[in-house]
Amino acid sequence: MNKGTLLRWYRTMMRIRVFEETVNEKFLAGEIPGFVHLYVGQEAVATAICDLLNESDYITSTHRGHGHAIAKGADMKRMMAELYGRETGYCKGKGGSMHIADFRIGMLGANGVVGGGINIAVGAALAGKLLDNGRIAVSFFGDGASNRGTFHEGINMAAIWKLPVIFVCENNQWSSTTFYRNSTAVEDIAVRASAYGIPGLIADGNDVFDVYEKADEAVKRARKGGGPSLLEVKTYRVKGHFIGDPEKYRRREEIMEQLENNDPIKRFVQRVTDENLLSSEELTQVDQEVVEEVKNAVEFAQSSPFPDSSQAYEDLFVEDGVQ
Ligand SMILES: Cc1ncc(C[n+]2csc(CCOP(=O)(O)OP(=O)(O)O)c2C)c(N)n1
């Protein structure tokens, strides 16, 4: 990997981390309304995979979607404004965290419905194939989503039609309050790929290098017309399921162990400094720029107006004239 790539990865991981830690702080301070699920600890996944995509490729995301949006190139100011419920946000302040989408960069949306993005990605990949426009699709979803019907239906259809789609299961070991082995019959979710005759790959989700290498195989296969792949990335959710989760279902030591020994950004920094690939000055400069960028996004959000109540019924799906 050349220096430019390593710095880009570091910047993307830090942009996600600082954005999420800031959202956590501002939510707890009462500045952000609604319901927010953080992506802290999973940054290497969105970073490596979106780095392999073109702007016109598609992704679908989840309720834990800020990292995917940032990695795909979404505007951080509009994201923050949306979280703050302001008119300048992606949904004019009326959607919040779980509705952030940006079709111009192929970000087809976060999704409050677990497993809801999977078949949207299959549809996007079908469109890419029919239009022969070279676009591929990536669906990000959790271990919990891999037990939904949409997962099985979507992969089956994509396999039959050899669609250019990559199913990325972010196995962060917890599905809300349930340890994944209490709801998932197999240790490795990737083995489910064999039921649909497609490759199943496993990556260390907290190692950006490994995610990149495994995803690269799947992306190349999709681009060559070889059809879909299932990539399971093993990671860990270090924050609560949502901000404010009392986390009565797991031990504090389990989280501490992950924070100390398996943090994806710490591991990246350790490797690039041990191998003299990047200097601490180069990393610090990125840190400073990212902190400034997120600060500007917060100021933009705080100084933006709330939508007027007269806009409450605008932008709704209207059928037969009934709102
Ligand atoms: C269809 C559906 N069922 C249940 C829920 C409630 N719910 C929200 S998040 C969640 C857990 C999802 O776990 P996972 O897919 O592993 O993703 P993670 O939260 O770990 O990122 C559940 C059950 C929902 N939003 N949609």
PDB file of C-alpha atoms in Angstrom, residues 16-177:
ATOM      1  CA  ILE A  16     -15.872   8.352  11.373  1.00  0.00           C
ATOM      2  CA  ARG A  17     -14.454   7.990  14.905  1.00  0.00           C
ATOM      3  CA  VAL A  18     -14.406  11.707  15.715  1.00  0.00           C
ATOM      4  CA  PHE A  19     -17.834  12.243  14.133  1.00  0.00           C
ATOM      5  CA  GLU A  20     -19.314   9.409  16.216  1.00  0.00           C
ATOM      6  CA  GLU A  21     -17.632  10.408  19.501  1.00  0.00           C
ATOM      7  CA  THR A  22     -18.849  13.970  18.952  1.00  0.00           C
ATOM      8  CA  VAL A  23     -22.391  12.794  18.236  1.00  0.00           C
ATOM      9  CA  ASN A  24     -22.232  10.749  21.451  1.00  0.00           C
ATOM     10  CA  GLU A  25     -21.168  13.801  23.447  1.00  0.00           C
ATOM     11  CA  LYS A  26     -23.712  16.147  21.889  1.00  0.00           C
ATOM     12  CA  PHE A  27     -26.523  13.606  22.246  1.00  0.00           C
ATOM     13  CA  LEU A  28     -25.757  13.184  25.948  1.00  0.00           C
ATOM     14  CA  ALA A  29     -25.673  16.971  26.298  1.00  0.00           C
ATOM     15  CA  GLY A  30     -29.248  17.050  24.988  1.00  0.00           C
ATOM     16  CA  GLU A  31     -28.425  18.772  21.687  1.00  0.00           C
ATOM     17  CA  ILE A  32     -29.383  15.871  19.407  1.00  0.00           C
ATOM     18  CA  PRO A  33     -32.911  14.433  19.508  1.00  0.00           C
ATOM     19  CA  GLY A  34     -34.126  11.003  18.435  1.00  0.00           C
ATOM     20  CA  PHE A  35     -32.427   7.659  18.473  1.00  0.00           C
ATOM     21  CA  VAL A  36     -28.778   7.084  17.509  1.00  0.00           C
ATOM     22  CA  HIS A  37     -26.710   3.920  16.993  1.00  0.00           C
ATOM     23  CA  LEU A  38     -22.951   4.458  16.823  1.00  0.00           C
ATOM     24  CA  TYR A  39     -20.418   2.776  14.524  1.00  0.00           C
ATOM     25  CA  VAL A  40     -17.413   3.166  16.854  1.00  0.00           C
ATOM     26  CA  GLY A  41     -15.045   0.177  16.599  1.00  0.00           C
ATOM     27  CA  GLN A  42     -16.235  -0.863  13.131  1.00  0.00           C
ATOM     28  CA  GLU A  43     -14.538   1.942  11.167  1.00  0.00           C
ATOM     29  CA  ALA A  44     -12.106  -0.341   9.300  1.00  0.00           C
ATOM     30  CA  VAL A  45     -14.995  -2.116   7.554  1.00  0.00           C
ATOM     31  CA  ALA A  46     -16.689   0.847   5.873  1.00  0.00           C
ATOM     32  CA  THR A  47     -13.309   2.465   5.203  1.00  0.00           C
ATOM     33  CA  ALA A  48     -11.686  -0.453   3.364  1.00  0.00           C
ATOM     34  CA  ILE A  49     -14.770  -1.462   1.417  1.00  0.00           C
ATOM     35  CA  CYS A  50     -15.832   1.993   0.258  1.00  0.00           C
ATOM     36  CA  ASP A  51     -12.230   2.642  -0.780  1.00  0.00           C
ATOM     37  CA  LEU A  52     -12.673  -0.092  -3.388  1.00  0.00           C
ATOM     38  CA  LEU A  53     -15.824   1.493  -4.813  1.00  0.00           C
ATOM     39  CA  ASN A  54     -16.371   4.221  -7.381  1.00  0.00           C
ATOM     40  CA  GLU A  55     -18.599   7.160  -6.585  1.00  0.00           C
ATOM     41  CA  SER A  56     -21.272   5.749  -8.892  1.00  0.00           C
ATOM     42  CA  ASP A  57     -21.334   2.321  -7.175  1.00  0.00           C
ATOM     43  CA  TYR A  58     -24.164   1.721  -4.751  1.00  0.00           C
ATOM     44  CA  ILE A  59     -24.253   0.946  -1.056  1.00  0.00           C
ATOM     45  CA  THR A  60     -27.095   0.235   1.306  1.00  0.00           C
ATOM     46  CA  SER A  61     -26.710   0.721   5.012  1.00  0.00           C
ATOM     47  CA  THR A  62     -28.403   0.088   8.342  1.00  0.00           C
ATOM     48  CA  HIS A  63     -29.629   1.746  11.527  1.00  0.00           C
ATOM     49  CA  ARG A  64     -25.870   2.025  12.373  1.00  0.00           C
ATOM     50  CA  GLY A  65     -25.157   3.912   9.179  1.00  0.00           C
ATOM     51  CA  HIS A  66     -23.030   7.034   9.814  1.00  0.00           C
ATOM     52  CA  GLY A  67     -19.740   5.249   9.067  1.00  0.00           C
ATOM     53  CA  HIS A  68     -20.970   3.892   5.736  1.00  0.00           C
ATOM     54  CA  ALA A  69     -22.240   7.329   4.681  1.00  0.00           C
ATOM     55  CA  ILE A  70     -18.989   9.086   5.617  1.00  0.00           C
ATOM     56  CA  ALA A  71     -16.825   6.458   3.899  1.00  0.00           C
ATOM     57  CA  LYS A  72     -18.919   6.704   0.723  1.00  0.00           C
ATOM     58  CA  GLY A  73     -18.359  10.454   0.635  1.00  0.00           C
ATOM     59  CA  ALA A  74     -21.445  11.983   2.242  1.00  0.00           C
ATOM     60  CA  ASP A  75     -21.305  15.598   3.360  1.00  0.00           C
ATOM     61  CA  MET A  76     -20.519  15.640   7.065  1.00  0.00           C
ATOM     62  CA  LYS A  77     -22.145  19.051   7.587  1.00  0.00           C
ATOM     63  CA  ARG A  78     -25.455  17.890   6.128  1.00  0.00           C
ATOM     64  CA  MET A  79     -25.231  14.693   8.187  1.00  0.00           C
ATOM     65  CA  MET A  80     -24.641  16.572  11.422  1.00  0.00           C
ATOM     66  CA  ALA A  81     -27.416  19.044  10.596  1.00  0.00           C
ATOM     67  CA  GLU A  82     -29.785  16.119  10.010  1.00  0.00           C
ATOM     68  CA  LEU A  83     -28.915  14.662  13.411  1.00  0.00           C
ATOM     69  CA  TYR A  84     -29.575  18.059  14.966  1.00  0.00           C
ATOM     70  CA  GLY A  85     -32.983  18.146  13.249  1.00  0.00           C
ATOM     71  CA  ARG A  86     -32.112  21.215  11.163  1.00  0.00           C
ATOM     72  CA  GLU A  87     -33.420  22.381   7.807  1.00  0.00           C
ATOM     73  CA  THR A  88     -29.949  22.130   6.210  1.00  0.00           C
ATOM     74  CA  GLY A  89     -29.769  18.386   6.919  1.00  0.00           C
ATOM     75  CA  TYR A  90     -30.031  15.580   4.375  1.00  0.00           C
ATOM     76  CA  CYS A  91     -33.775  15.149   5.056  1.00  0.00           C
ATOM     77  CA  LYS A  92     -34.339  18.802   5.966  1.00  0.00           C
ATOM     78  CA  GLY A  93     -34.133  17.762   9.597  1.00  0.00           C
ATOM     79  CA  LYS A  94     -37.177  15.508   9.430  1.00  0.00           C
ATOM     80  CA  GLY A  95     -35.532  12.084   9.092  1.00  0.00           C
ATOM     81  CA  GLY A  96     -32.705  11.848  11.599  1.00  0.00           C
ATOM     82  CA  SER A  97     -29.924   9.288  11.899  1.00  0.00           C
ATOM     83  CA  MET A  98     -31.693   6.315  10.322  1.00  0.00           C
ATOM     84  CA  HIS A  99     -32.779   8.072   7.125  1.00  0.00           C
ATOM     85  CA  ILE A 100     -29.562   9.561   5.817  1.00  0.00           C
ATOM     86  CA  ALA A 101     -29.181   8.930   2.079  1.00  0.00           C
ATOM     87  CA  ASP A 102     -27.341  10.607  -0.771  1.00  0.00           C
ATOM     88  CA  PHE A 103     -28.230   9.205  -4.194  1.00  0.00           C
ATOM     89  CA  ARG A 104     -25.633  11.412  -5.917  1.00  0.00           C
ATOM     90  CA  ILE A 105     -22.858   9.316  -4.367  1.00  0.00           C
ATOM     91  CA  GLY A 106     -24.711   5.996  -4.582  1.00  0.00           C
ATOM     92  CA  MET A 107     -25.562   5.979  -0.871  1.00  0.00           C
ATOM     93  CA  LEU A 108     -29.050   4.486  -1.109  1.00  0.00           C
ATOM     94  CA  GLY A 109     -29.840   4.956   2.521  1.00  0.00           C
ATOM     95  CA  ALA A 110     -29.551   4.024   6.141  1.00  0.00           C
ATOM     96  CA  ASN A 111     -32.465   1.798   7.125  1.00  0.00           C
ATOM     97  CA  GLY A 112     -34.397   1.403  10.344  1.00  0.00           C
ATOM     98  CA  VAL A 113     -35.676  -1.981   9.208  1.00  0.00           C
ATOM     99  CA  VAL A 114     -33.126  -4.661  10.099  1.00  0.00           C
ATOM    100  CA  GLY A 115     -32.210  -6.469   6.861  1.00  0.00           C
ATOM    101  CA  GLY A 116     -34.151  -3.856   4.880  1.00  0.00           C
ATOM    102  CA  GLY A 117     -31.165  -2.717   2.813  1.00  0.00           C
ATOM    103  CA  ILE A 118     -30.244  -6.163   1.520  1.00  0.00           C
ATOM    104  CA  ASN A 119     -32.834  -6.398  -1.211  1.00  0.00           C
ATOM    105  CA  ILE A 120     -32.491  -2.739  -2.127  1.00  0.00           C
ATOM    106  CA  ALA A 121     -28.850  -3.550  -2.954  1.00  0.00           C
ATOM    107  CA  VAL A 122     -29.996  -6.578  -4.966  1.00  0.00           C
ATOM    108  CA  GLY A 123     -32.342  -4.303  -6.914  1.00  0.00           C
ATOM    109  CA  ALA A 124     -29.568  -1.760  -7.507  1.00  0.00           C
ATOM    110  CA  ALA A 125     -27.255  -4.532  -8.722  1.00  0.00           C
ATOM    111  CA  LEU A 126     -29.989  -5.834 -11.028  1.00  0.00           C
ATOM    112  CA  ALA A 127     -30.345  -2.307 -12.442  1.00  0.00           C
ATOM    113  CA  GLY A 128     -26.558  -2.124 -12.910  1.00  0.00           C
ATOM    114  CA  LYS A 129     -26.575  -5.414 -14.763  1.00  0.00           C
ATOM    115  CA  LEU A 130     -29.582  -4.623 -16.983  1.00  0.00           C
ATOM    116  CA  LEU A 131     -28.241  -1.177 -17.854  1.00  0.00           C
ATOM    117  CA  ASP A 132     -24.748  -2.624 -18.255  1.00  0.00           C
ATOM    118  CA  ASN A 133     -23.335   0.502 -16.623  1.00  0.00           C
ATOM    119  CA  GLY A 134     -20.550  -1.252 -14.701  1.00  0.00           C
ATOM    120  CA  ARG A 135     -21.944  -0.280 -11.308  1.00  0.00           C
ATOM    121  CA  ILE A 136     -21.791  -2.730  -8.463  1.00  0.00           C
ATOM    122  CA  ALA A 137     -23.642  -2.708  -5.143  1.00  0.00           C
ATOM    123  CA  VAL A 138     -22.587  -3.412  -1.571  1.00  0.00           C
ATOM    124  CA  SER A 139     -25.036  -4.169   1.189  1.00  0.00           C
ATOM    125  CA  PHE A 140     -23.804  -3.633   4.749  1.00  0.00           C
ATOM    126  CA  PHE A 141     -25.807  -5.376   7.476  1.00  0.00           C
ATOM    127  CA  GLY A 142     -25.352  -6.966  10.886  1.00  0.00           C
ATOM    128  CA  ASP A 143     -25.229 -10.519  12.220  1.00  0.00           C
ATOM    129  CA  GLY A 144     -28.816 -10.119  13.436  1.00  0.00           C
ATOM    130  CA  ALA A 145     -29.946  -9.245   9.900  1.00  0.00           C
ATOM    131  CA  SER A 146     -28.429 -12.473   8.589  1.00  0.00           C
ATOM    132  CA  ASN A 147     -31.265 -14.333  10.353  1.00  0.00           C
ATOM    133  CA  ARG A 148     -33.948 -12.463   8.467  1.00  0.00           C
ATOM    134  CA  GLY A 149     -35.727 -13.786   5.401  1.00  0.00           C
ATOM    135  CA  THR A 150     -34.502 -10.866   3.314  1.00  0.00           C
ATOM    136  CA  PHE A 151     -30.922 -12.120   3.659  1.00  0.00           C
ATOM    137  CA  HIS A 152     -31.764 -15.571   2.274  1.00  0.00           C
ATOM    138  CA  GLU A 153     -34.161 -14.347  -0.403  1.00  0.00           C
ATOM    139  CA  GLY A 154     -31.797 -11.616  -1.557  1.00  0.00           C
ATOM    140  CA  ILE A 155     -28.713 -13.812  -1.767  1.00  0.00           C
ATOM    141  CA  ASN A 156     -30.604 -16.561  -3.561  1.00  0.00           C
ATOM    142  CA  MET A 157     -31.925 -14.183  -6.201  1.00  0.00           C
ATOM    143  CA  ALA A 158     -28.554 -12.478  -6.636  1.00  0.00           C
ATOM    144  CA  ALA A 159     -26.888 -15.874  -7.043  1.00  0.00           C
ATOM    145  CA  ILE A 160     -29.387 -17.101  -9.658  1.00  0.00           C
ATOM    146  CA  TRP A 161     -29.006 -13.923 -11.715  1.00  0.00           C
ATOM    147  CA  LYS A 162     -25.249 -13.534 -11.022  1.00  0.00           C
ATOM    148  CA  LEU A 163     -25.741  -9.971  -9.880  1.00  0.00           C
ATOM    149  CA  PRO A 164     -22.805  -7.658  -9.138  1.00  0.00           C
ATOM    150  CA  VAL A 165     -23.424  -7.354  -5.408  1.00  0.00           C
ATOM    151  CA  ILE A 166     -21.383  -7.969  -2.269  1.00  0.00           C
ATOM    152  CA  PHE A 167     -23.168  -8.896   0.921  1.00  0.00           C
ATOM    153  CA  VAL A 168     -21.109  -7.582   3.822  1.00  0.00           C
ATOM    154  CA  CYS A 169     -22.166  -9.012   7.156  1.00  0.00           C
ATOM    155  CA  GLU A 170     -20.617  -6.987   9.971  1.00  0.00           C
ATOM    156  CA  ASN A 171     -20.603  -9.572  12.711  1.00  0.00           C
ATOM    157  CA  ASN A 172     -20.114  -7.342  15.741  1.00  0.00           C
ATOM    158  CA  GLN A 173     -21.221 -10.248  17.987  1.00  0.00           C
ATOM    159  CA  TRP A 174     -24.242  -8.492  19.461  1.00  0.00           C
ATOM    160  CA  SER A 175     -27.659  -8.036  17.974  1.00  0.00           C
ATOM    161  CA  SER A 176     -29.223  -5.511  20.286  1.00  0.00           C
ATOM    162  CA  THR A 177     -29.198  -7.389  23.650  1.00  0.00           C
TER     163      THR A 177
END
